[in-house]
Amino acid sequence: MTELLEVSDLTKTFGEGEAATHVLRGLSLSLKTGEMAALLGPSGSGKSTLLTILGTLMKPTSGRHWMLGQDLVAANDVALTEFRNRHIGFVFQFHNLLPDFTALENVIFPTAVRAGRETPAARARGRELLVRVGLESRIGFQTTKLSGGQKQRVAVARALMNSPELVLADEPTGNLDRASAQQVMDLIHEINRDEDTTFLISTHDEKIAASCWRQIVVADGLVTG
Amino acid sequence: MLYGLKIAMRYLTASKAQTALLVSGVAVGVFIFIFMSALIGGLAEFILSRTVGDISHVTIEAEIADPAILIDADGFLLAAIEQGRQRTATLRDTETWVPLIETVPGIRAVSPQIAGAGFLTRGAQVAQVSVTGLEIGRESAILNLEGYIIAGSARLGSGVVVLGRRLAEDLDLSVGQVLRLQSSNGVTAVLTLGGIFQTGTGMLDRSSVFVSLPTARTLFALPQGVTRIEIKLDDLNAADDTALRIRALTGLDAVPWTDGAEQLMEALNAQAQTGYFLKTFALITIVIGVASALLLSTYRRRPEIGIMRAMGAGRGFVVFVFVTQGALVGLLGGVTGATLGYLALLPFPRRDEFVSGTLPMDITQGSYGLAIILTVIGAILASILPARAAARVDPVQAIGQ
Ligand SMILES: Nc1ncnc2c1ncn2[C@@H]1O[C@H](COP(=O)(O)OP(=O)(O)OP(=O)(O)O)[C@@H](O)[C@H]1O
Ligand SMILES: [Mg+2]
């Protein structure tokens, strides 16, 4: 398997002086293409912080961050926006979908925002993805009219829209009941198997963590296991 | 940026009540703008038509020739030769001047006149009057005599006189009666009263009489020429330029109505300034309204903005979405306000039918296009601050909420 991304000696400090919080303290980690990894650790250990840095939504205080041969610490906002759009998909715990848009419109957003319009090809792929996540009967629904589990499945479909190499999921099932959580995880596994998409999923759920090939444990700002 | 437009429209239609309120707020501002334009424009029109609508816009008066002075080579004054007898100053060669003046663009009418003073007598009653001789058939070229006639007609044949209502009452005259008019030159003519007018201007109604040009020639012993040429223009405001042109063309001393009307011009100017002031305030209200509404919307949509940024929307895209919302609100409010303004102005009398006692609203001076354009520009400017705030939203914080 080829190397997809690597971070090394990553530090992240919030605030300054006495109020400074050292969240990451020289963390190093690499992910290979097609990996399915769970990110574990106690609350406040820095899982979300690490995911936002890996997702290029935030820069580390120091350290190196490479992905697909690109130095992402050196890149500017415009380049990072473009990179994120092409290579990284996100699934968050809350605030995932645009409420005034339909399921389909949400799914094709990453392609439409790049093309400047909603192309027929994008619509076709969006539909295909919604069918894939089992929501063919909800394609034209306003997202506010979907259940929590359905919303997360739409979010997974959207994360896959531009066929990214990496999908970062921050407690994607944290808000769901057991059955819905299982559904979402099954979907993620299926996609990982079929398309070789790399997943990094932060979770507090032992069962979900156990279902992944690899478990990465973060504690005291370092990878401890 | 078709996609940005779609998102902007969706945001506006998603909260219909809020958008409707915002658009109505803008529309009210535009309505006030248009109302002010129509009122200030109409008022100026009204005042001008009342004060200068019936007077000559450019006047050429004959100059009384200075007596010649003979000066010898060494500079001593030898003698001043005075005019032998009193003589009315005249413009000779009217026949050549009038067609020449008529070629100047923007001229509606040229009226050669002979003016002088005289006494009007009927029986034992005598009244001092100013006499004006007008061309037959063009009696209403400057003063709209025909429009002011309340008895008889404005038509001036030879031997016919037309005079004002107050004068007619003073002398107890009615149409068809015969009167005597004695000029300051001592010539007397017997004339028939052809018509009585009422202009509402005291001096005209009390002491002006109009006769035909041939009658005036006899009265003032002027076989040729006239004493003044009055000129009416299509556009009142072109008087200064036109007077200059006529001067250049003929060498005659053409004087525009604006000479000596500084106070009127100042008053109109002050009025226009007040109008600009109020219109500016209407625009500022629109800008503040749009800015605050959009700023609120930016705040409310922070999580969504964060999601869009995470999905690969650039800062420029976010700015575009919010500025487009501002522009759409401006356009919608502008068109609504302009339409309402137009409809509200419809019941007012047209500019040529202004009646005293009502607001002289001029529907043609509503500046509808300008109001819409300025509103759209204002709304776009107003949306820049919220749009920049939206673009600065940190996706991490917005999503992490
Ligand atoms: N913007 C910020 N400013 C200051 N401190 C922050 C900020 N973001 C995170 N932190 C701190 O960083 C630490 C790690 O936060 P983070 O959200 O990464 O933890 P986590 O492992 O995701 O926790 P959880 O499992 O509860 O989601 C916390 O102590 C948090 O208070
Ligand atoms: Mg977290």
mmCIF file of C-alpha atoms in Angstrom, chain A:
data_model
loop_
_atom_site.group_PDB
_atom_site.id
_atom_site.type_symbol
_atom_site.label_atom_id
_atom_site.label_comp_id
_atom_site.label_asym_id
_atom_site.label_seq_id
_atom_site.Cartn_x
_atom_site.Cartn_y
_atom_site.Cartn_z
ATOM 1 C CA MET A 1 0.000 0.000 0.000
ATOM 2 C CA THR A 2 1.201 3.501 -0.828
ATOM 3 C CA GLU A 3 1.593 6.264 1.695
ATOM 4 C CA LEU A 4 -1.281 8.771 1.570
ATOM 5 C CA LEU A 5 -0.379 11.257 4.255
ATOM 6 C CA GLU A 6 2.164 11.912 6.922
ATOM 7 C CA VAL A 7 2.335 14.312 9.826
ATOM 8 C CA SER A 8 5.352 14.526 12.112
ATOM 9 C CA ASP A 9 6.272 16.469 15.259
ATOM 10 C CA LEU A 10 2.896 18.121 15.096
ATOM 11 C CA THR A 11 2.163 20.613 17.874
ATOM 12 C CA LYS A 12 -0.913 22.721 18.417
ATOM 13 C CA THR A 13 -1.143 25.290 21.155
ATOM 14 C CA PHE A 14 -4.290 27.355 21.771
ATOM 15 C CA GLY A 15 -3.874 30.692 23.510
ATOM 16 C CA GLU A 16 -0.669 32.257 24.797
ATOM 17 C CA GLY A 17 1.353 32.546 27.979
ATOM 18 C CA GLU A 18 -0.324 31.298 31.138
ATOM 19 C CA ALA A 19 -3.584 30.543 29.356
ATOM 20 C CA ALA A 20 -1.868 28.427 26.694
ATOM 21 C CA THR A 21 -3.289 24.951 26.129
ATOM 22 C CA HIS A 22 -0.841 22.541 24.549
ATOM 23 C CA VAL A 23 -3.187 20.121 22.793
ATOM 24 C CA LEU A 24 -0.808 18.356 20.449
ATOM 25 C CA ARG A 25 2.769 17.903 21.678
ATOM 26 C CA GLY A 26 4.838 16.544 18.793
ATOM 27 C CA LEU A 27 2.443 14.026 17.343
ATOM 28 C CA SER A 28 3.496 11.894 14.387
ATOM 29 C CA LEU A 29 1.252 9.711 12.271
ATOM 30 C CA SER A 30 0.997 8.303 8.772
ATOM 31 C CA LEU A 31 -1.899 6.808 6.826
ATOM 32 C CA LYS A 32 -1.739 4.506 3.814
ATOM 33 C CA THR A 33 -4.151 4.487 0.911
ATOM 34 C CA GLY A 34 -7.195 2.327 1.628
ATOM 35 C CA GLU A 35 -6.672 2.257 5.360
ATOM 36 C CA MET A 36 -9.609 2.208 7.717
ATOM 37 C CA ALA A 37 -8.481 3.693 11.019
ATOM 38 C CA ALA A 38 -10.264 4.544 14.246
ATOM 39 C CA LEU A 39 -9.061 7.516 16.293
ATOM 40 C CA LEU A 40 -9.472 6.927 20.012
ATOM 41 C CA GLY A 41 -8.653 8.771 23.177
ATOM 42 C CA PRO A 42 -10.256 10.420 26.154
ATOM 43 C CA SER A 43 -12.383 13.501 25.779
ATOM 44 C CA GLY A 44 -10.196 16.560 25.316
ATOM 45 C CA SER A 45 -7.217 14.544 24.144
ATOM 46 C CA GLY A 46 -7.094 16.373 20.797
ATOM 47 C CA LYS A 47 -8.882 14.031 18.362
ATOM 48 C CA SER A 48 -10.994 16.755 16.775
ATOM 49 C CA THR A 49 -8.015 19.077 16.720
ATOM 50 C CA LEU A 50 -5.967 16.506 14.826
ATOM 51 C CA LEU A 51 -8.801 15.848 12.351
ATOM 52 C CA THR A 52 -9.200 19.584 11.603
ATOM 53 C CA ILE A 53 -5.477 19.885 10.967
ATOM 54 C CA LEU A 54 -5.485 16.810 8.733
ATOM 55 C CA GLY A 55 -8.511 18.292 6.936
ATOM 56 C CA THR A 56 -6.537 21.521 6.265
ATOM 57 C CA LEU A 57 -9.170 23.563 8.099
ATOM 58 C CA MET A 58 -6.558 24.669 10.632
ATOM 59 C CA LYS A 59 -2.769 24.920 10.598
ATOM 60 C CA PRO A 60 -0.592 23.297 13.255
ATOM 61 C CA THR A 61 1.528 25.500 15.522
ATOM 62 C CA SER A 62 4.558 23.576 14.282
ATOM 63 C CA GLY A 63 5.422 20.324 12.531
ATOM 64 C CA ARG A 64 5.119 18.900 9.058
ATOM 65 C CA HIS A 65 1.999 17.921 7.154
ATOM 66 C CA TRP A 66 2.314 16.199 3.810
ATOM 67 C CA MET A 67 -0.402 14.586 1.727
ATOM 68 C CA LEU A 68 -0.232 13.277 -1.848
ATOM 69 C CA GLY A 69 3.244 14.735 -2.134
ATOM 70 C CA GLN A 70 2.168 18.241 -1.201
ATOM 71 C CA ASP A 71 3.442 20.319 1.702
ATOM 72 C CA LEU A 72 0.183 21.522 3.249
ATOM 73 C CA VAL A 73 1.809 23.642 5.963
ATOM 74 C CA ALA A 74 3.277 25.914 3.315
ATOM 75 C CA ALA A 75 0.123 26.173 1.168
ATOM 76 C CA ASN A 76 -2.074 29.299 1.234
ATOM 77 C CA ASP A 77 -5.836 29.474 1.828
ATOM 78 C CA VAL A 78 -6.782 29.354 -1.854
ATOM 79 C CA ALA A 79 -4.602 26.306 -2.516
ATOM 80 C CA LEU A 80 -5.870 24.553 0.611
ATOM 81 C CA THR A 81 -9.520 25.210 -0.340
ATOM 82 C CA GLU A 82 -8.882 23.662 -3.732
ATOM 83 C CA PHE A 83 -6.970 20.731 -2.193
ATOM 84 C CA ARG A 84 -9.716 20.072 0.347
ATOM 85 C CA ASN A 85 -12.345 20.136 -2.360
ATOM 86 C CA ARG A 86 -10.571 17.516 -4.485
ATOM 87 C CA HIS A 87 -8.919 15.212 -1.999
ATOM 88 C CA ILE A 88 -10.680 15.311 1.369
ATOM 89 C CA GLY A 89 -14.222 14.469 2.443
ATOM 90 C CA PHE A 90 -15.736 15.356 5.831
ATOM 91 C CA VAL A 91 -18.419 13.865 8.035
ATOM 92 C CA PHE A 92 -19.075 15.827 11.235
ATOM 93 C CA GLN A 93 -21.098 15.041 14.301
ATOM 94 C CA PHE A 94 -23.295 18.157 14.209
ATOM 95 C CA HIS A 95 -24.089 20.830 11.649
ATOM 96 C CA ASN A 96 -23.468 18.614 8.740
ATOM 97 C CA LEU A 97 -25.902 19.604 6.029
ATOM 98 C CA LEU A 98 -27.132 22.865 4.522
ATOM 99 C CA PRO A 99 -30.688 23.098 5.887
ATOM 100 C CA ASP A 100 -32.285 25.039 3.021
ATOM 101 C CA PHE A 101 -31.225 22.543 0.384
ATOM 102 C CA THR A 102 -32.418 19.095 -0.636
ATOM 103 C CA ALA A 103 -30.492 15.889 -0.024
ATOM 104 C CA LEU A 104 -29.352 15.830 -3.652
ATOM 105 C CA GLU A 105 -28.296 19.489 -3.632
ATOM 106 C CA ASN A 106 -26.241 18.839 -0.500
ATOM 107 C CA VAL A 107 -24.536 15.831 -2.010
ATOM 108 C CA ILE A 108 -23.482 17.568 -5.220
ATOM 109 C CA PHE A 109 -22.310 20.767 -3.483
ATOM 110 C CA PRO A 110 -18.560 19.898 -3.617
ATOM 111 C CA THR A 111 -18.719 19.394 -7.393
ATOM 112 C CA ALA A 112 -21.058 22.310 -8.114
ATOM 113 C CA VAL A 113 -19.024 24.821 -6.132
ATOM 114 C CA ARG A 114 -15.981 23.878 -8.169
ATOM 115 C CA ALA A 115 -17.750 23.903 -11.563
ATOM 116 C CA GLY A 116 -19.734 27.051 -10.783
ATOM 117 C CA ARG A 117 -23.001 25.275 -11.563
ATOM 118 C CA GLU A 118 -24.878 22.020 -11.017
ATOM 119 C CA THR A 119 -24.022 19.939 -14.073
ATOM 120 C CA PRO A 120 -26.195 17.007 -15.243
ATOM 121 C CA ALA A 121 -23.206 14.719 -14.690
ATOM 122 C CA ALA A 122 -22.932 15.886 -11.080
ATOM 123 C CA ARG A 123 -26.656 15.306 -10.562
ATOM 124 C CA ALA A 124 -26.356 11.789 -11.965
ATOM 125 C CA ARG A 125 -23.463 10.971 -9.640
ATOM 126 C CA GLY A 126 -25.290 12.545 -6.676
ATOM 127 C CA ARG A 127 -28.319 10.356 -7.335
ATOM 128 C CA GLU A 128 -26.144 7.285 -7.672
ATOM 129 C CA LEU A 129 -24.496 8.032 -4.307
ATOM 130 C CA LEU A 130 -27.853 8.595 -2.594
ATOM 131 C CA VAL A 131 -29.066 5.264 -3.953
ATOM 132 C CA ARG A 132 -25.877 3.707 -2.676
ATOM 133 C CA VAL A 133 -26.479 4.990 0.886
ATOM 134 C CA GLY A 134 -30.022 3.683 0.679
ATOM 135 C CA LEU A 135 -31.858 6.995 0.311
ATOM 136 C CA GLU A 136 -33.338 6.764 -3.193
ATOM 137 C CA SER A 137 -36.736 7.642 -1.736
ATOM 138 C CA ARG A 138 -35.345 10.820 -0.101
ATOM 139 C CA ILE A 139 -33.417 12.371 -3.016
ATOM 140 C CA GLY A 140 -35.570 15.507 -3.283
ATOM 141 C CA PHE A 141 -36.241 15.876 0.439
ATOM 142 C CA GLN A 142 -35.371 19.034 2.314
ATOM 143 C CA THR A 143 -32.628 17.905 4.700
ATOM 144 C CA THR A 144 -34.557 19.288 7.691
ATOM 145 C CA LYS A 145 -37.141 16.573 6.994
ATOM 146 C CA LEU A 146 -34.647 13.706 7.369
ATOM 147 C CA SER A 147 -33.903 11.658 10.487
ATOM 148 C CA GLY A 148 -30.509 11.867 12.187
ATOM 149 C CA GLY A 149 -29.298 8.608 10.629
ATOM 150 C CA GLN A 150 -30.516 9.656 7.186
ATOM 151 C CA LYS A 151 -28.736 12.985 7.541
ATOM 152 C CA GLN A 152 -25.443 11.240 8.366
ATOM 153 C CA ARG A 153 -25.856 8.979 5.350
ATOM 154 C CA VAL A 154 -26.406 12.042 3.147
ATOM 155 C CA ALA A 155 -23.244 13.477 4.707
ATOM 156 C CA VAL A 156 -21.316 10.313 3.829
ATOM 157 C CA ALA A 157 -22.602 10.493 0.257
ATOM 158 C CA ARG A 158 -21.505 14.133 0.034
ATOM 159 C CA ALA A 159 -18.074 13.312 1.468
ATOM 160 C CA LEU A 160 -17.639 10.870 -1.435
ATOM 161 C CA MET A 161 -18.924 13.168 -4.152
ATOM 162 C CA ASN A 162 -15.541 14.266 -5.537
ATOM 163 C CA SER A 163 -14.044 10.769 -5.004
ATOM 164 C CA PRO A 164 -11.547 12.006 -2.378
ATOM 165 C CA GLU A 165 -8.583 9.918 -1.292
ATOM 166 C CA LEU A 166 -9.277 10.647 2.374
ATOM 167 C CA VAL A 167 -12.494 10.910 4.394
ATOM 168 C CA LEU A 168 -12.263 12.349 7.906
ATOM 169 C CA ALA A 169 -15.184 11.556 10.190
ATOM 170 C CA ASP A 170 -15.445 13.151 13.642
ATOM 171 C CA GLU A 171 -17.767 11.006 15.750
ATOM 172 C CA PRO A 172 -20.087 10.375 12.793
ATOM 173 C CA THR A 173 -22.309 8.108 14.857
ATOM 174 C CA GLY A 174 -22.056 10.015 18.139
ATOM 175 C CA ASN A 175 -25.573 11.315 17.737
ATOM 176 C CA LEU A 176 -27.244 8.161 16.498
ATOM 177 C CA ASP A 177 -28.928 5.160 18.065
ATOM 178 C CA ARG A 178 -27.268 1.769 17.784
ATOM 179 C CA ALA A 179 -29.127 0.627 14.647
ATOM 180 C CA SER A 180 -28.519 3.826 12.698
ATOM 181 C CA ALA A 181 -24.909 3.895 13.844
ATOM 182 C CA GLN A 182 -24.428 0.365 12.558
ATOM 183 C CA GLN A 183 -26.005 1.310 9.229
ATOM 184 C CA VAL A 184 -23.647 4.254 8.767
ATOM 185 C CA MET A 185 -20.604 2.167 9.726
ATOM 186 C CA ASP A 186 -21.597 -0.639 7.361
ATOM 187 C CA LEU A 187 -21.817 1.909 4.591
ATOM 188 C CA ILE A 188 -18.379 3.293 5.404
ATOM 189 C CA HIS A 189 -16.880 -0.197 5.424
ATOM 190 C CA GLU A 190 -18.495 -1.003 2.097
ATOM 191 C CA ILE A 191 -17.115 2.087 0.439
ATOM 192 C CA ASN A 192 -13.689 1.545 1.929
ATOM 193 C CA ARG A 193 -13.693 -1.984 0.520
ATOM 194 C CA ASP A 194 -15.071 -1.078 -2.932
ATOM 195 C CA GLU A 195 -13.243 2.169 -3.640
ATOM 196 C CA ASP A 196 -10.126 1.972 -1.555
ATOM 197 C CA THR A 197 -10.990 5.274 0.111
ATOM 198 C CA THR A 198 -8.997 5.951 3.282
ATOM 199 C CA PHE A 199 -11.076 6.637 6.390
ATOM 200 C CA LEU A 200 -10.025 8.141 9.713
ATOM 201 C CA ILE A 201 -12.869 8.007 12.213
ATOM 202 C CA SER A 202 -12.777 9.461 15.682
ATOM 203 C CA THR A 203 -15.061 7.644 18.109
ATOM 204 C CA HIS A 204 -15.690 6.766 21.752
ATOM 205 C CA ASP A 205 -17.480 3.575 20.723
ATOM 206 C CA GLU A 206 -15.342 0.467 21.394
ATOM 207 C CA LYS A 207 -17.423 -1.617 19.018
ATOM 208 C CA ILE A 208 -16.935 0.753 16.136
ATOM 209 C CA ALA A 209 -13.243 1.025 16.907
ATOM 210 C CA ALA A 210 -12.940 -2.734 16.945
ATOM 211 C CA SER A 211 -14.517 -2.975 13.504
ATOM 212 C CA CYS A 212 -11.665 -0.900 12.009
ATOM 213 C CA TRP A 213 -8.376 -2.468 10.976
ATOM 214 C CA ARG A 214 -6.303 -0.041 12.888
ATOM 215 C CA GLN A 215 -6.782 1.806 16.161
ATOM 216 C CA ILE A 216 -4.873 5.021 16.787
ATOM 217 C CA VAL A 217 -4.984 6.197 20.392
ATOM 218 C CA VAL A 218 -4.219 9.792 21.245
ATOM 219 C CA ALA A 219 -3.331 10.808 24.776
ATOM 220 C CA ASP A 220 -1.427 13.811 26.178
ATOM 221 C CA GLY A 221 -1.037 15.160 22.674
ATOM 222 C CA LEU A 222 0.790 12.137 21.358
ATOM 223 C CA VAL A 223 -0.087 8.922 19.572
ATOM 224 C CA THR A 224 0.214 6.321 22.272
ATOM 225 C CA GLY A 225 -1.012 3.253 20.478
#
